[in-house]
Coordinates of C-alpha atoms and ligand atoms in Angstrom, one line a residue:
M1 CA 8.3 4.5 -5.0
C2 CA 10.4 4.3 -8.2
G3 CA 10.0 5.9 -11.6
I4 CA 10.0 3.9 -14.8
V5 CA 10.0 5.1 -18.4
G6 CA 10.1 3.5 -21.8
A7 CA 10.2 4.8 -25.4
V8 CA 10.2 3.3 -28.9
A9 CA 10.5 5.5 -32.1
R10 CA 10.2 4.8 -35.8
Q11 CA 13.2 7.0 -36.3
G12 CA 15.1 9.4 -34.2
A13 CA 17.0 8.7 -30.9
V14 CA 15.2 8.1 -27.6
L15 CA 18.1 8.3 -25.1
Q16 CA 17.6 11.9 -24.3
D17 CA 13.8 11.4 -24.0
L18 CA 14.6 8.6 -21.5
V19 CA 16.9 10.8 -19.4
E20 CA 14.6 13.7 -19.4
G21 CA 11.7 11.4 -18.5
L22 CA 13.8 10.1 -15.5
R23 CA 14.5 13.7 -14.5
K24 CA 10.7 14.3 -14.3
L25 CA 10.4 11.1 -12.2
E26 CA 13.3 11.6 -9.9
Y27 CA 10.9 12.8 -7.1
R28 CA 9.7 9.2 -7.0
G29 CA 13.0 7.9 -5.9
Y30 CA 16.6 8.8 -6.5
D31 CA 19.1 6.5 -4.9
S32 CA 20.2 5.0 -8.2
C33 CA 19.1 5.0 -11.9
G34 CA 19.8 3.5 -15.3
V35 CA 18.8 2.9 -18.9
A36 CA 18.8 0.0 -21.3
V37 CA 18.6 0.7 -25.1
A38 CA 18.3 -1.5 -28.1
D39 CA 21.7 -1.3 -29.8
G40 CA 21.2 -3.4 -33.0
A41 CA 20.9 -7.0 -32.1
E42 CA 22.1 -6.4 -28.5
I43 CA 20.8 -4.5 -25.5
A44 CA 23.1 -2.1 -23.8
I45 CA 22.6 -1.3 -20.1
R46 CA 24.1 1.6 -18.2
R47 CA 23.2 2.1 -14.5
K48 CA 24.7 3.8 -11.5
V49 CA 24.1 4.4 -7.8
G50 CA 23.4 8.1 -7.1
R51 CA 21.5 10.8 -8.8
L52 CA 20.7 11.2 -12.5
T53 CA 23.8 13.3 -13.0
E54 CA 25.9 10.3 -12.3
L55 CA 24.1 8.4 -15.1
E56 CA 24.4 11.3 -17.5
A57 CA 28.2 11.2 -16.9
L58 CA 28.1 7.5 -17.8
L59 CA 26.2 8.3 -21.1
A60 CA 28.4 11.2 -22.0
D61 CA 30.5 9.1 -24.4
G62 CA 27.5 9.2 -26.8
A63 CA 27.8 5.5 -27.5
L64 CA 24.1 4.9 -27.0
A65 CA 22.9 8.3 -28.3
S66 CA 21.4 6.9 -31.6
A67 CA 19.3 4.1 -30.0
R68 CA 15.7 4.2 -31.2
A69 CA 14.2 2.3 -28.3
G70 CA 14.8 1.8 -24.6
I71 CA 13.7 1.9 -21.0
G72 CA 14.8 3.8 -17.9
H73 CA 14.5 3.6 -14.1
T74 CA 15.1 5.8 -11.1
R75 CA 15.0 3.9 -7.8
W76 CA 13.8 4.0 -4.2
A77 CA 15.4 0.9 -2.8
T78 CA 13.1 -1.8 -1.3
H79 CA 15.1 -5.0 -1.7
G80 CA 18.9 -4.5 -1.8
K81 CA 20.9 -1.4 -0.8
P82 CA 21.5 1.4 -3.3
S83 CA 24.4 0.1 -5.5
D84 CA 25.4 -0.2 -9.2
E85 CA 24.5 -3.9 -9.1
N86 CA 21.1 -3.3 -7.6
A87 CA 20.2 -0.4 -9.9
H88 CA 17.7 -1.1 -12.7
P89 CA 17.4 -2.1 -15.5
H90 CA 17.9 -5.8 -14.8
S91 CA 18.3 -8.6 -17.4
D92 CA 18.5 -12.4 -17.5
G93 CA 22.2 -12.3 -18.6
S94 CA 21.4 -13.1 -22.3
G95 CA 22.0 -9.6 -23.5
R96 CA 18.7 -9.8 -25.4
M97 CA 16.2 -8.5 -22.8
A98 CA 16.0 -5.9 -20.0
L99 CA 13.4 -4.9 -17.5
V100 CA 12.6 -2.0 -15.1
H101 CA 10.2 -2.4 -12.2
N102 CA 8.4 -0.3 -9.7
G103 CA 6.8 -2.3 -6.8
I104 CA 7.6 -5.4 -4.7
I105 CA 7.6 -9.1 -5.7
E106 CA 6.6 -10.7 -2.4
N107 CA 7.4 -14.3 -3.4
Y108 CA 10.8 -13.4 -5.0
L109 CA 12.9 -15.7 -2.7
E110 CA 10.9 -18.8 -3.7
L111 CA 11.2 -17.9 -7.4
R112 CA 14.9 -17.1 -7.0
R113 CA 15.5 -20.5 -5.6
E114 CA 13.6 -22.2 -8.4
L115 CA 15.5 -20.3 -11.1
Q116 CA 18.9 -20.8 -9.4
A117 CA 18.1 -24.5 -9.3
E118 CA 17.8 -24.3 -13.1
G119 CA 21.3 -22.9 -13.2
R120 CA 20.4 -19.2 -13.6
K121 CA 22.9 -16.8 -12.2
F122 CA 21.9 -13.7 -10.2
S123 CA 24.0 -10.6 -10.0
S124 CA 21.9 -8.4 -7.6
E125 CA 20.0 -8.6 -4.3
T126 CA 16.8 -7.3 -5.9
D127 CA 13.4 -8.9 -6.2
T128 CA 13.2 -7.4 -9.8
E129 CA 16.0 -9.6 -11.2
V130 CA 13.8 -12.6 -10.5
L131 CA 11.3 -11.2 -12.9
S132 CA 13.9 -10.6 -15.6
H133 CA 14.9 -14.3 -15.4
L134 CA 11.2 -15.4 -15.5
V135 CA 10.7 -13.4 -18.7
G136 CA 14.0 -14.5 -20.2
R137 CA 13.1 -18.1 -19.6
E138 CA 9.9 -17.7 -21.5
L139 CA 11.6 -15.8 -24.3
A140 CA 14.1 -18.7 -24.6
R141 CA 11.1 -21.0 -25.1
G142 CA 10.1 -18.9 -28.2
L143 CA 7.3 -16.9 -26.7
S144 CA 6.6 -13.3 -27.8
L145 CA 7.6 -10.7 -25.3
A146 CA 4.0 -10.0 -24.4
D147 CA 3.3 -13.7 -23.8
A148 CA 6.6 -14.1 -22.0
G149 CA 5.6 -11.2 -19.8
R150 CA 2.2 -12.6 -19.1
A151 CA 3.6 -16.0 -18.2
A152 CA 6.2 -14.5 -15.9
L153 CA 3.7 -12.2 -14.2
S154 CA 1.3 -15.1 -13.6
R155 CA 4.0 -16.5 -11.2
V156 CA 4.4 -13.3 -9.2
H157 CA 2.6 -12.2 -6.0
G158 CA 2.9 -8.5 -5.2
Y159 CA 2.8 -5.2 -6.9
Y160 CA 4.4 -4.1 -10.1
A161 CA 4.6 -1.6 -12.8
I162 CA 7.1 -2.8 -15.4
A163 CA 8.5 -2.0 -18.7
V164 CA 10.4 -4.8 -20.5
M165 CA 12.2 -4.8 -23.8
A166 CA 13.6 -7.6 -26.0
V167 CA 15.6 -7.7 -29.2
G168 CA 15.5 -10.7 -31.6
K169 CA 13.6 -11.1 -34.9
T170 CA 12.0 -7.7 -34.0
F171 CA 12.3 -5.2 -31.2
E172 CA 9.5 -5.4 -28.6
L173 CA 8.5 -3.2 -25.7
V174 CA 5.9 -4.2 -23.2
A175 CA 4.5 -2.5 -20.1
A176 CA 2.2 -3.9 -17.4
R177 CA 0.8 -2.9 -14.1
Q178 CA -0.7 -4.3 -10.9
G179 CA -0.7 -1.6 -8.3
P180 CA 1.8 1.2 -9.0
P181 CA 0.7 3.7 -11.7
L182 CA 1.6 3.4 -15.4
V183 CA 0.6 5.7 -18.2
V184 CA 1.1 4.9 -21.9
A185 CA 0.8 7.0 -25.1
A186 CA 1.4 6.8 -28.8
T187 CA 2.1 9.4 -31.4
A188 CA 2.5 9.0 -35.2
D189 CA 6.1 7.9 -34.9
A190 CA 6.6 6.7 -31.4
A191 CA 5.1 5.3 -28.2
W192 CA 5.9 5.8 -24.5
C193 CA 5.2 4.5 -21.0
A194 CA 5.9 6.2 -17.7
S195 CA 5.1 6.1 -14.0
D196 CA 3.8 9.6 -14.2
V197 CA 2.2 11.6 -17.0
L198 CA 4.8 14.4 -16.3
A199 CA 7.3 12.3 -18.2
L200 CA 5.1 12.1 -21.3
L201 CA 3.9 15.8 -21.5
P202 CA 6.9 16.9 -23.6
H203 CA 5.7 14.4 -26.3
T204 CA 1.9 14.3 -26.0
R205 CA -1.0 15.4 -23.9
D206 CA -3.2 12.4 -24.9
V207 CA -2.5 9.5 -22.7
I208 CA -3.9 6.2 -21.4
Y209 CA -3.8 5.3 -17.7
I210 CA -3.6 1.6 -17.8
E211 CA -5.4 -0.4 -15.1
D212 CA -4.4 -3.2 -12.8
G213 CA -4.0 -6.4 -14.8
D214 CA -3.4 -4.6 -18.1
V215 CA -0.6 -5.4 -20.5
A216 CA 0.4 -2.8 -23.1
E217 CA 2.4 -3.6 -26.2
L218 CA 4.1 -0.5 -27.5
S219 CA 5.4 0.1 -31.1
P220 CA 5.9 3.4 -33.0
G221 CA 2.4 4.9 -33.4
K222 CA 0.6 2.1 -31.7
V223 CA -0.4 0.8 -28.2
V224 CA -2.2 -2.6 -28.0
L225 CA -3.8 -3.3 -24.7
S226 CA -4.8 -6.6 -23.3
R227 CA -5.3 -8.3 -19.9
V228 CA -2.8 -10.6 -18.3
D229 CA -4.9 -13.5 -19.5
G230 CA -4.4 -12.3 -23.1
S231 CA -8.0 -11.0 -23.6
P232 CA -8.2 -7.7 -25.4
V233 CA -9.2 -4.5 -23.5
S234 CA -9.6 -0.9 -24.3
R235 CA -9.0 2.2 -22.1
P236 CA -10.0 5.8 -22.7
V237 CA -7.5 8.3 -24.0
R238 CA -7.4 11.2 -21.5
H239 CA -6.3 14.7 -22.5
I240 CA -4.0 16.3 -19.9
D241 CA -4.3 20.0 -19.6
W242 CA -1.5 20.6 -17.2
D243 CA 1.3 22.7 -18.7
E244 CA 5.0 22.0 -18.4
E245 CA 5.6 25.3 -16.9
A246 CA 3.2 24.5 -14.0
A247 CA 5.5 21.7 -13.1
S248 CA 8.7 23.8 -13.2
K249 CA 10.1 25.9 -10.4
R250 CA 9.1 29.3 -11.8
G251 CA 12.2 30.9 -10.4
F252 CA 11.9 29.6 -6.9
P253 CA 15.0 27.9 -5.4
H254 CA 12.9 24.8 -4.6
F255 CA 9.7 23.2 -5.7
M256 CA 8.6 23.2 -2.0
L257 CA 8.8 27.0 -1.7
K258 CA 7.1 27.5 -5.1
E259 CA 4.3 25.2 -4.0
I260 CA 3.9 27.0 -0.6
F261 CA 3.5 30.3 -2.6
E262 CA 1.0 28.7 -5.0
Q263 CA -1.4 28.1 -2.1
P264 CA -3.6 31.2 -2.6
D265 CA -4.1 30.2 -6.3
V266 CA -4.8 26.6 -5.2
L267 CA -7.4 27.8 -2.8
A268 CA -9.1 29.7 -5.6
R269 CA -8.9 26.8 -8.1
T270 CA -10.1 24.2 -5.6
A271 CA -13.0 26.2 -4.1
F272 CA -14.3 29.2 -6.0
D273 CA -16.0 27.6 -8.9
R274 CA -17.8 25.3 -6.5
I275 CA -19.3 27.9 -4.2
L276 CA -23.1 28.4 -4.5
Q277 CA -23.2 31.6 -2.4
L278 CA -27.0 32.2 -2.7
E279 CA -27.8 28.6 -1.7
G280 CA -25.2 28.7 1.0
D281 CA -24.0 25.4 -0.5
V282 CA -21.3 23.9 -2.7
A283 CA -21.5 21.8 -5.9
F284 CA -19.0 19.1 -6.7
E285 CA -18.6 17.7 -10.2
G286 CA -19.9 14.3 -11.1
D287 CA -22.5 12.1 -9.4
G288 CA -22.6 11.0 -5.8
W289 CA -22.7 14.3 -4.0
D290 CA -26.5 14.9 -4.2
D291 CA -28.8 15.3 -1.2
A292 CA -30.4 11.9 -1.7
G293 CA -27.0 10.0 -1.8
L294 CA -25.6 12.0 1.2
K295 CA -28.8 11.9 3.4
R296 CA -28.5 8.1 3.7
L297 CA -25.0 8.2 5.1
E298 CA -24.7 7.2 8.7
R299 CA -20.9 7.3 9.0
L300 CA -17.8 8.4 7.2
Q301 CA -14.6 6.4 7.4
V302 CA -11.5 8.3 6.4
V303 CA -8.4 6.4 5.3
A304 CA -5.2 8.1 4.3
C305 CA -1.4 8.4 5.1
G306 CA 0.9 11.1 6.2
T307 CA -0.1 14.6 5.4
A308 CA -3.3 13.5 3.7
L309 CA -4.2 11.8 7.0
H310 CA -3.7 15.1 8.9
A311 CA -6.2 16.6 6.4
G312 CA -8.4 13.7 7.2
Y313 CA -8.3 14.5 10.9
I314 CA -9.3 18.1 10.2
T315 CA -12.1 16.9 8.0
K316 CA -13.4 14.8 10.9
Y317 CA -13.6 17.9 13.1
L318 CA -15.3 19.9 10.3
V319 CA -17.8 17.2 9.3
E320 CA -18.8 16.3 12.8
S321 CA -19.2 20.0 13.8
L322 CA -20.9 21.3 10.7
A323 CA -22.8 18.3 9.4
R324 CA -23.2 16.2 12.7
L325 CA -22.1 13.1 10.8
P326 CA -19.9 10.6 12.8
V327 CA -16.5 10.3 11.3
D328 CA -13.7 7.7 11.9
V329 CA -10.2 8.4 10.8
D330 CA -7.5 5.6 10.4
F331 CA -4.0 5.3 9.3
A332 CA -4.7 3.4 6.1
S333 CA -1.8 1.0 6.9
E334 CA -3.6 0.2 10.2
F335 CA -7.1 0.1 8.9
R336 CA -6.1 -2.7 6.5
Y337 CA -5.1 -5.1 9.2
R338 CA -7.2 -4.3 12.3
G339 CA -10.3 -6.2 11.1
P340 CA -12.5 -3.1 11.0
V341 CA -16.1 -3.3 12.0
L342 CA -18.2 -0.9 9.9
V343 CA -21.9 0.0 10.1
A344 CA -24.3 0.1 7.1
N345 CA -24.5 3.3 5.1
T346 CA -20.8 4.1 5.7
A347 CA -18.8 5.9 3.0
V348 CA -15.1 5.4 2.9
L349 CA -13.3 8.7 2.1
A350 CA -9.8 8.1 0.7
I351 CA -7.7 11.2 0.8
S352 CA -4.6 11.2 -1.4
Q353 CA -2.5 13.7 -3.3
S354 CA -1.1 11.1 -5.8
G355 CA -4.0 8.7 -5.8
E356 CA -1.5 5.9 -5.9
T357 CA -0.5 5.3 -2.3
A358 CA -0.6 1.6 -1.8
D359 CA -1.8 1.6 1.8
T360 CA -4.6 4.1 1.0
L361 CA -5.7 2.1 -2.1
A362 CA -5.7 -1.2 -0.2
A363 CA -7.7 0.4 2.7
M364 CA -10.2 1.9 0.3
R365 CA -10.6 -1.5 -1.4
L366 CA -11.1 -3.3 1.9
A367 CA -13.7 -0.8 3.0
R368 CA -15.5 -1.3 -0.3
E369 CA -15.5 -5.0 0.2
L370 CA -17.0 -4.4 3.6
G371 CA -19.9 -2.5 2.0
C372 CA -18.7 1.1 2.1
R373 CA -19.3 3.5 -0.7
P374 CA -15.9 4.6 -2.0
V375 CA -15.4 8.3 -2.4
S376 CA -12.2 10.4 -2.4
I377 CA -10.4 13.7 -2.3
C378 CA -7.6 13.5 -4.7
N379 CA -5.2 15.7 -6.8
V380 CA -4.6 13.5 -9.8
K381 CA -7.5 13.1 -12.3
G382 CA -6.4 9.7 -13.8
S383 CA -5.1 8.1 -10.7
T384 CA -6.2 4.8 -9.3
V385 CA -8.0 6.2 -6.3
V386 CA -10.0 8.5 -8.6
R387 CA -10.9 5.6 -11.0
E388 CA -12.0 3.4 -8.1
S389 CA -14.2 6.1 -6.5
E390 CA -17.9 6.4 -7.0
A391 CA -17.6 10.1 -6.2
V392 CA -14.6 12.4 -6.2
I393 CA -13.6 15.8 -5.0
L394 CA -10.7 16.7 -7.2
T395 CA -8.3 19.2 -5.7
H396 CA -6.8 21.5 -8.3
A397 CA -3.4 21.9 -6.7
G398 CA -1.6 21.1 -9.9
P399 CA 1.4 18.8 -10.0
E400 CA 3.1 18.7 -6.5
I401 CA 6.7 17.9 -7.0
G402 CA 8.3 18.6 -3.6
V403 CA 8.3 15.4 -1.6
A404 CA 7.0 17.3 1.4
S405 CA 3.4 18.0 0.7
T406 CA 2.2 21.6 1.2
K407 CA -0.3 22.9 -1.4
A408 CA -2.0 19.6 -1.7
F409 CA -2.6 19.6 2.1
V410 CA -4.2 23.1 1.9
A411 CA -6.3 21.9 -1.0
Q412 CA -7.4 18.8 0.9
V413 CA -8.4 20.8 3.9
I414 CA -10.4 23.2 1.7
A415 CA -12.1 20.2 0.1
G416 CA -12.8 18.8 3.5
F417 CA -14.4 22.1 4.5
M418 CA -16.6 22.2 1.4
L419 CA -17.5 18.5 2.0
A420 CA -18.6 19.4 5.5
V421 CA -20.8 22.3 4.2
R422 CA -22.3 20.0 1.5
L423 CA -23.0 17.3 4.0
G424 CA -24.5 19.8 6.5
R425 CA -26.8 21.2 3.9
A426 CA -27.8 17.8 2.5
R427 CA -28.6 16.5 6.0
G428 CA -30.5 19.6 6.8
V429 CA -28.4 20.4 9.9
L430 CA -26.7 23.5 8.3
A431 CA -29.1 26.4 7.6
V432 CA -28.7 28.5 4.4
D433 CA -27.5 31.5 6.3
D434 CA -24.9 29.5 8.1
G435 CA -23.8 28.1 4.8
R436 CA -23.5 31.5 3.3
R437 CA -21.5 32.8 6.2
L438 CA -19.1 29.9 6.1
L439 CA -18.6 30.3 2.3
D440 CA -18.1 34.0 2.7
E441 CA -15.2 33.3 5.0
L442 CA -13.9 30.8 2.5
R443 CA -13.9 33.5 -0.2
C444 CA -12.1 35.9 2.1
L445 CA -9.4 33.5 2.8
R446 CA -7.3 34.2 -0.3
P447 CA -6.2 37.7 0.6
R448 CA -5.4 36.5 4.1
L449 CA -3.3 33.6 2.7
E450 CA -1.5 36.1 0.4
G451 CA -1.0 38.4 3.4
L452 CA 0.9 35.6 5.1
L453 CA 3.2 35.0 2.2
T454 CA 5.2 38.2 2.7
E455 CA 8.6 39.2 3.8
K456 CA 7.3 40.0 7.2
T457 CA 6.4 36.3 7.8
L458 CA 9.5 35.1 6.0
S459 CA 11.9 37.2 8.2
A460 CA 10.1 36.1 11.4
V461 CA 10.3 32.5 10.3
R462 CA 14.0 32.8 9.4
R463 CA 14.8 34.5 12.7
I464 CA 13.1 31.7 14.7
A465 CA 14.6 29.0 12.6
E466 CA 18.1 30.4 13.1
K467 CA 17.5 30.6 16.9
H468 CA 16.7 26.9 17.1
V469 CA 18.8 25.5 14.3
K470 CA 20.7 23.3 16.9
A471 CA 17.7 22.2 18.8
K472 CA 17.7 18.4 19.4
G473 CA 13.9 18.2 19.1
F474 CA 10.6 20.1 19.0
F475 CA 7.1 19.7 20.2
F476 CA 4.2 21.0 18.1
L477 CA 1.0 21.4 20.2
G478 CA -2.5 22.2 19.2
R479 CA -6.1 21.5 20.2
G480 CA -9.3 20.9 18.3
V481 CA -9.1 21.5 14.6
N482 CA -5.5 22.7 15.1
F483 CA -4.3 19.5 16.7
P484 CA -3.9 17.9 13.2
V485 CA -2.0 21.1 12.2
A486 CA 0.4 20.4 15.0
L487 CA 0.9 16.9 13.6
E488 CA 1.4 18.3 10.1
G489 CA 3.9 20.9 11.3
A490 CA 5.9 18.2 13.1
L491 CA 5.9 16.0 10.0
K492 CA 7.1 18.8 7.7
L493 CA 10.0 19.5 10.0
K494 CA 10.9 15.8 10.4
E495 CA 10.8 14.9 6.8
I496 CA 12.9 17.7 5.4
S497 CA 15.2 18.7 8.3
Y498 CA 15.7 15.2 9.8
V499 CA 15.2 16.7 13.3
H500 CA 13.0 14.9 15.8
A501 CA 9.6 16.7 16.1
E502 CA 6.5 15.5 17.8
G503 CA 3.0 16.7 17.2
Y504 CA 0.8 16.4 20.2
A505 CA -2.7 17.2 21.5
A506 CA -1.9 20.2 23.8
G507 CA -4.3 18.8 26.4
E508 CA -2.3 15.5 26.5
M509 CA 1.0 17.0 27.5
K510 CA 0.3 16.8 31.2
H511 CA -0.2 13.0 30.9
G512 CA 3.4 12.3 30.4
P513 CA 5.2 14.0 27.5
I514 CA 5.6 17.2 29.5
A515 CA 8.4 15.3 31.3
L516 CA 10.5 15.7 28.1
I517 CA 10.5 19.5 28.4
E518 CA 13.9 20.9 29.2
P519 CA 14.8 24.6 29.7
G520 CA 15.0 26.2 26.2
M521 CA 13.4 23.3 24.4
P522 CA 11.4 24.8 21.5
I523 CA 7.6 24.2 21.7
V524 CA 5.5 25.4 18.8
V525 CA 2.0 26.1 19.9
I526 CA -0.8 26.7 17.4
N527 CA -3.7 28.7 18.7
S528 CA -6.6 30.6 17.1
P529 CA -9.7 32.3 18.6
G530 CA -12.3 29.6 19.3
K531 CA -13.7 27.4 22.0
V532 CA -10.4 25.9 23.0
A533 CA -8.3 29.1 22.8
E534 CA -8.3 29.6 26.6
K535 CA -7.3 26.0 27.2
V536 CA -4.4 26.3 24.9
R537 CA -3.2 29.4 26.7
S538 CA -3.1 27.4 29.9
N539 CA -1.0 24.8 28.1
I540 CA 1.4 27.6 27.1
E541 CA 1.7 28.6 30.7
Q542 CA 2.3 25.0 31.8
V543 CA 5.1 24.6 29.2
K544 CA 6.7 27.9 30.1
A545 CA 6.7 27.0 33.8
R546 CA 9.0 24.2 32.9
G547 CA 11.4 26.3 30.9
G548 CA 10.1 25.5 27.5
H549 CA 10.7 28.1 24.8
V550 CA 7.2 28.7 23.3
I551 CA 6.8 29.7 19.7
A552 CA 3.2 30.7 19.2
I553 CA 1.6 30.5 15.8
G554 CA -1.9 31.8 15.1
A555 CA -4.4 34.7 15.6
D556 CA -4.9 34.4 19.3
R557 CA -3.3 37.6 20.5
E558 CA -3.0 36.5 24.2
S559 CA -1.1 33.4 23.2
L560 CA 1.2 35.5 20.9
A561 CA 1.8 37.8 23.9
L562 CA 2.6 34.9 26.3
A563 CA 5.1 33.3 23.9
D564 CA 8.8 33.8 23.7
D565 CA 8.5 34.0 19.9
A566 CA 5.4 34.5 17.8
I567 CA 4.2 34.5 14.3
E568 CA 0.8 36.2 13.9
V569 CA -1.6 34.8 11.5
P570 CA -4.7 36.7 10.1
D571 CA -7.9 35.9 11.8
T572 CA -10.6 33.7 10.2
I573 CA -13.3 31.4 11.5
E574 CA -12.0 28.5 13.6
W575 CA -12.9 25.9 10.9
L576 CA -10.6 27.6 8.4
S577 CA -7.8 28.5 10.7
P578 CA -5.7 25.4 9.8
V579 CA -5.4 26.7 6.2
L580 CA -3.6 29.9 7.6
N581 CA -1.8 28.4 10.6
V582 CA -0.1 25.7 8.6
V583 CA 1.8 28.2 6.4
P584 CA 4.3 29.5 9.0
L585 CA 4.9 25.8 9.9
Q586 CA 5.6 24.9 6.3
L587 CA 8.0 27.9 6.0
F588 CA 9.6 27.1 9.3
A589 CA 10.4 23.5 8.2
Y590 CA 11.7 24.9 4.9
H591 CA 14.1 27.4 6.4
H592 CA 15.2 25.0 9.1
A593 CA 16.1 22.4 6.5
L594 CA 17.9 25.1 4.5
L595 CA 20.0 26.1 7.5
R596 CA 20.8 22.4 8.1
G597 CA 21.9 22.0 4.4
C598 CA 19.2 19.3 3.7
D599 CA 17.9 18.4 0.3
I600 CA 14.6 20.2 0.4
D601 CA 12.8 18.7 -2.6
K602 CA 14.3 15.2 -2.3
P603 CA 14.7 14.4 1.4
R604 CA 16.7 11.3 2.2
N605 CA 14.9 7.9 2.5
L606 CA 11.6 9.4 1.1
A607 CA 9.6 9.2 -2.1
K608 CA 6.8 11.4 -3.3
S609 CA 4.3 8.6 -3.8
V610 CA 4.6 5.5 -1.6
T611 CA 3.2 2.9 -4.1
V612 CA 4.4 -0.1 -2.1
E613 CA 3.5 -1.3 1.4
Ligands
LIG1 C1 3.9 14.3 3.2 O1 4.7 15.5 3.2 C2 4.6 13.1 2.8 N1 5.3 13.3 1.6 C3 3.8 11.9 2.9 O2 3.4 11.7 4.2 C4 2.5 11.8 2.0 O3 1.5 12.8 2.5 C5 1.8 10.4 2.2 O4 2.8 9.5 1.7 C6 0.5 10.3 1.4 O5 0.7 10.5 0.0 P1 -0.6 10.7 -0.9 O6 -1.3 12.0 -0.4 O7 -0.1 10.8 -2.3 O8 -1.5 9.5 -0.7

């Protein structure tokens, strides 16, 4: 939701490190940003509504350039509109402390009233400023910053990842988390904290993902970990093998386009080392995917959000068809509050690119409390979802920076396909030969995916995007394993073009939504050869009969011939067709957004990882 960063150095300035760290974190939120640095006995704060460039202009006078310690924040507003006053860092007004926060303090109004009653003055509408005053009050009582932080956090209900600094007898920098992610690291002469490891990679690859309830005291060369109750704790140091370049644009105009073009490599990295061709099976790393563990399963409960949820729906079709295991799929945000009734021997499958989505985490924890075995498909090795799973299928999509998820979705679908094969083989419902055939098709997918990422597809997509650039709204229709692809195509268009688009089960249109179709309305229909292809062709006829303008996507040639516009996709087995069919939809959303002058990588109102409710 927001990005926080902190640094303290024995010598040498940290301001540029803070700014560069915020640049790496801007994808998490970008409606305002700011820094606070220790400037001798005082703390200097600079903050500004708008993007990082606005803050850099504020810092251009060089007044803070030599500071050796500081914190920074880039915001996705939850409480209080984007403004200079609501931008972080916040303080208690004493000039001796500052704090940045990612998360939500649910009881901030009650605490604000308590603090105002003591005469404390507030200058923002944020929940975060309450925390600043709570910490400031404890500092004024003579507590160390770590103890002041613990005392303050003990009053808070909600989610937080914070970095707080104080000047006095000595300089102190403390970080703490309960919910949103936080990574810390120390080198010989410095120490850092950040919401995402990307901000630390320029300094070190050896980092510590702190856990919920941890408090980290940072000083040059040292990180001391403890719990909120003060008891000491230790966490493993993890070596990150991502390279900086992998997180850069590599010459593409936008991260989203780069990540779409990375998909063939993502397929290879996520699948190929796991295929056991001779056995017609797959092997996942770590425990928990063996026959014995999987045979006992009677149900799979998927919880996820957004694009990851669409991959979850596809996984349902695959697992039920190939492994004959019942699968339920829920919006994580709905699962949490609907009082779910689960049967014994159910595994909860959390699907998440970031591994930090608050709703998905909470749903996974609830399912575990209800007796489910927590497993996951995730793209970030050290993330909370991964650390709270008994078994994980890591996707190897690499860092996904574009807010609109593309390569992570393809990786999640591939992981879901492999999970279906593993479950089918473990449960004895998928024969070796069938397994071999399915995995052969998976291997052959890469050249087909590459064959889609060509000028031929791009020019077809551009032509169609131009034709419909003024459309008021779109339908995306699909059936079976391509119904979730319709949902995903609609979400991609919505979130980066800000155009209304609705994904719908093609067979459902006649039960009401077809009334919306006006002459010329663009209707994207996804269809591939398979058991529902004929039904989808009928749906195309129904839409055309009402004047809809049909854009067919897929390998079903009759559908392509029926349509007003068409983008042909290479053929593959029905179960893998979503991996190919989604690509023209991703490119269509990209080009539509480009034509509409939208910010592709940082769409309005969104953030890459929604770490609050
Ligand atoms: C997808 O393009 C969106 N950015 C969003 O729906 C995202 O998929 C969702 O917030 C889930 O994120 P996660 O995969 O990191 O859990």
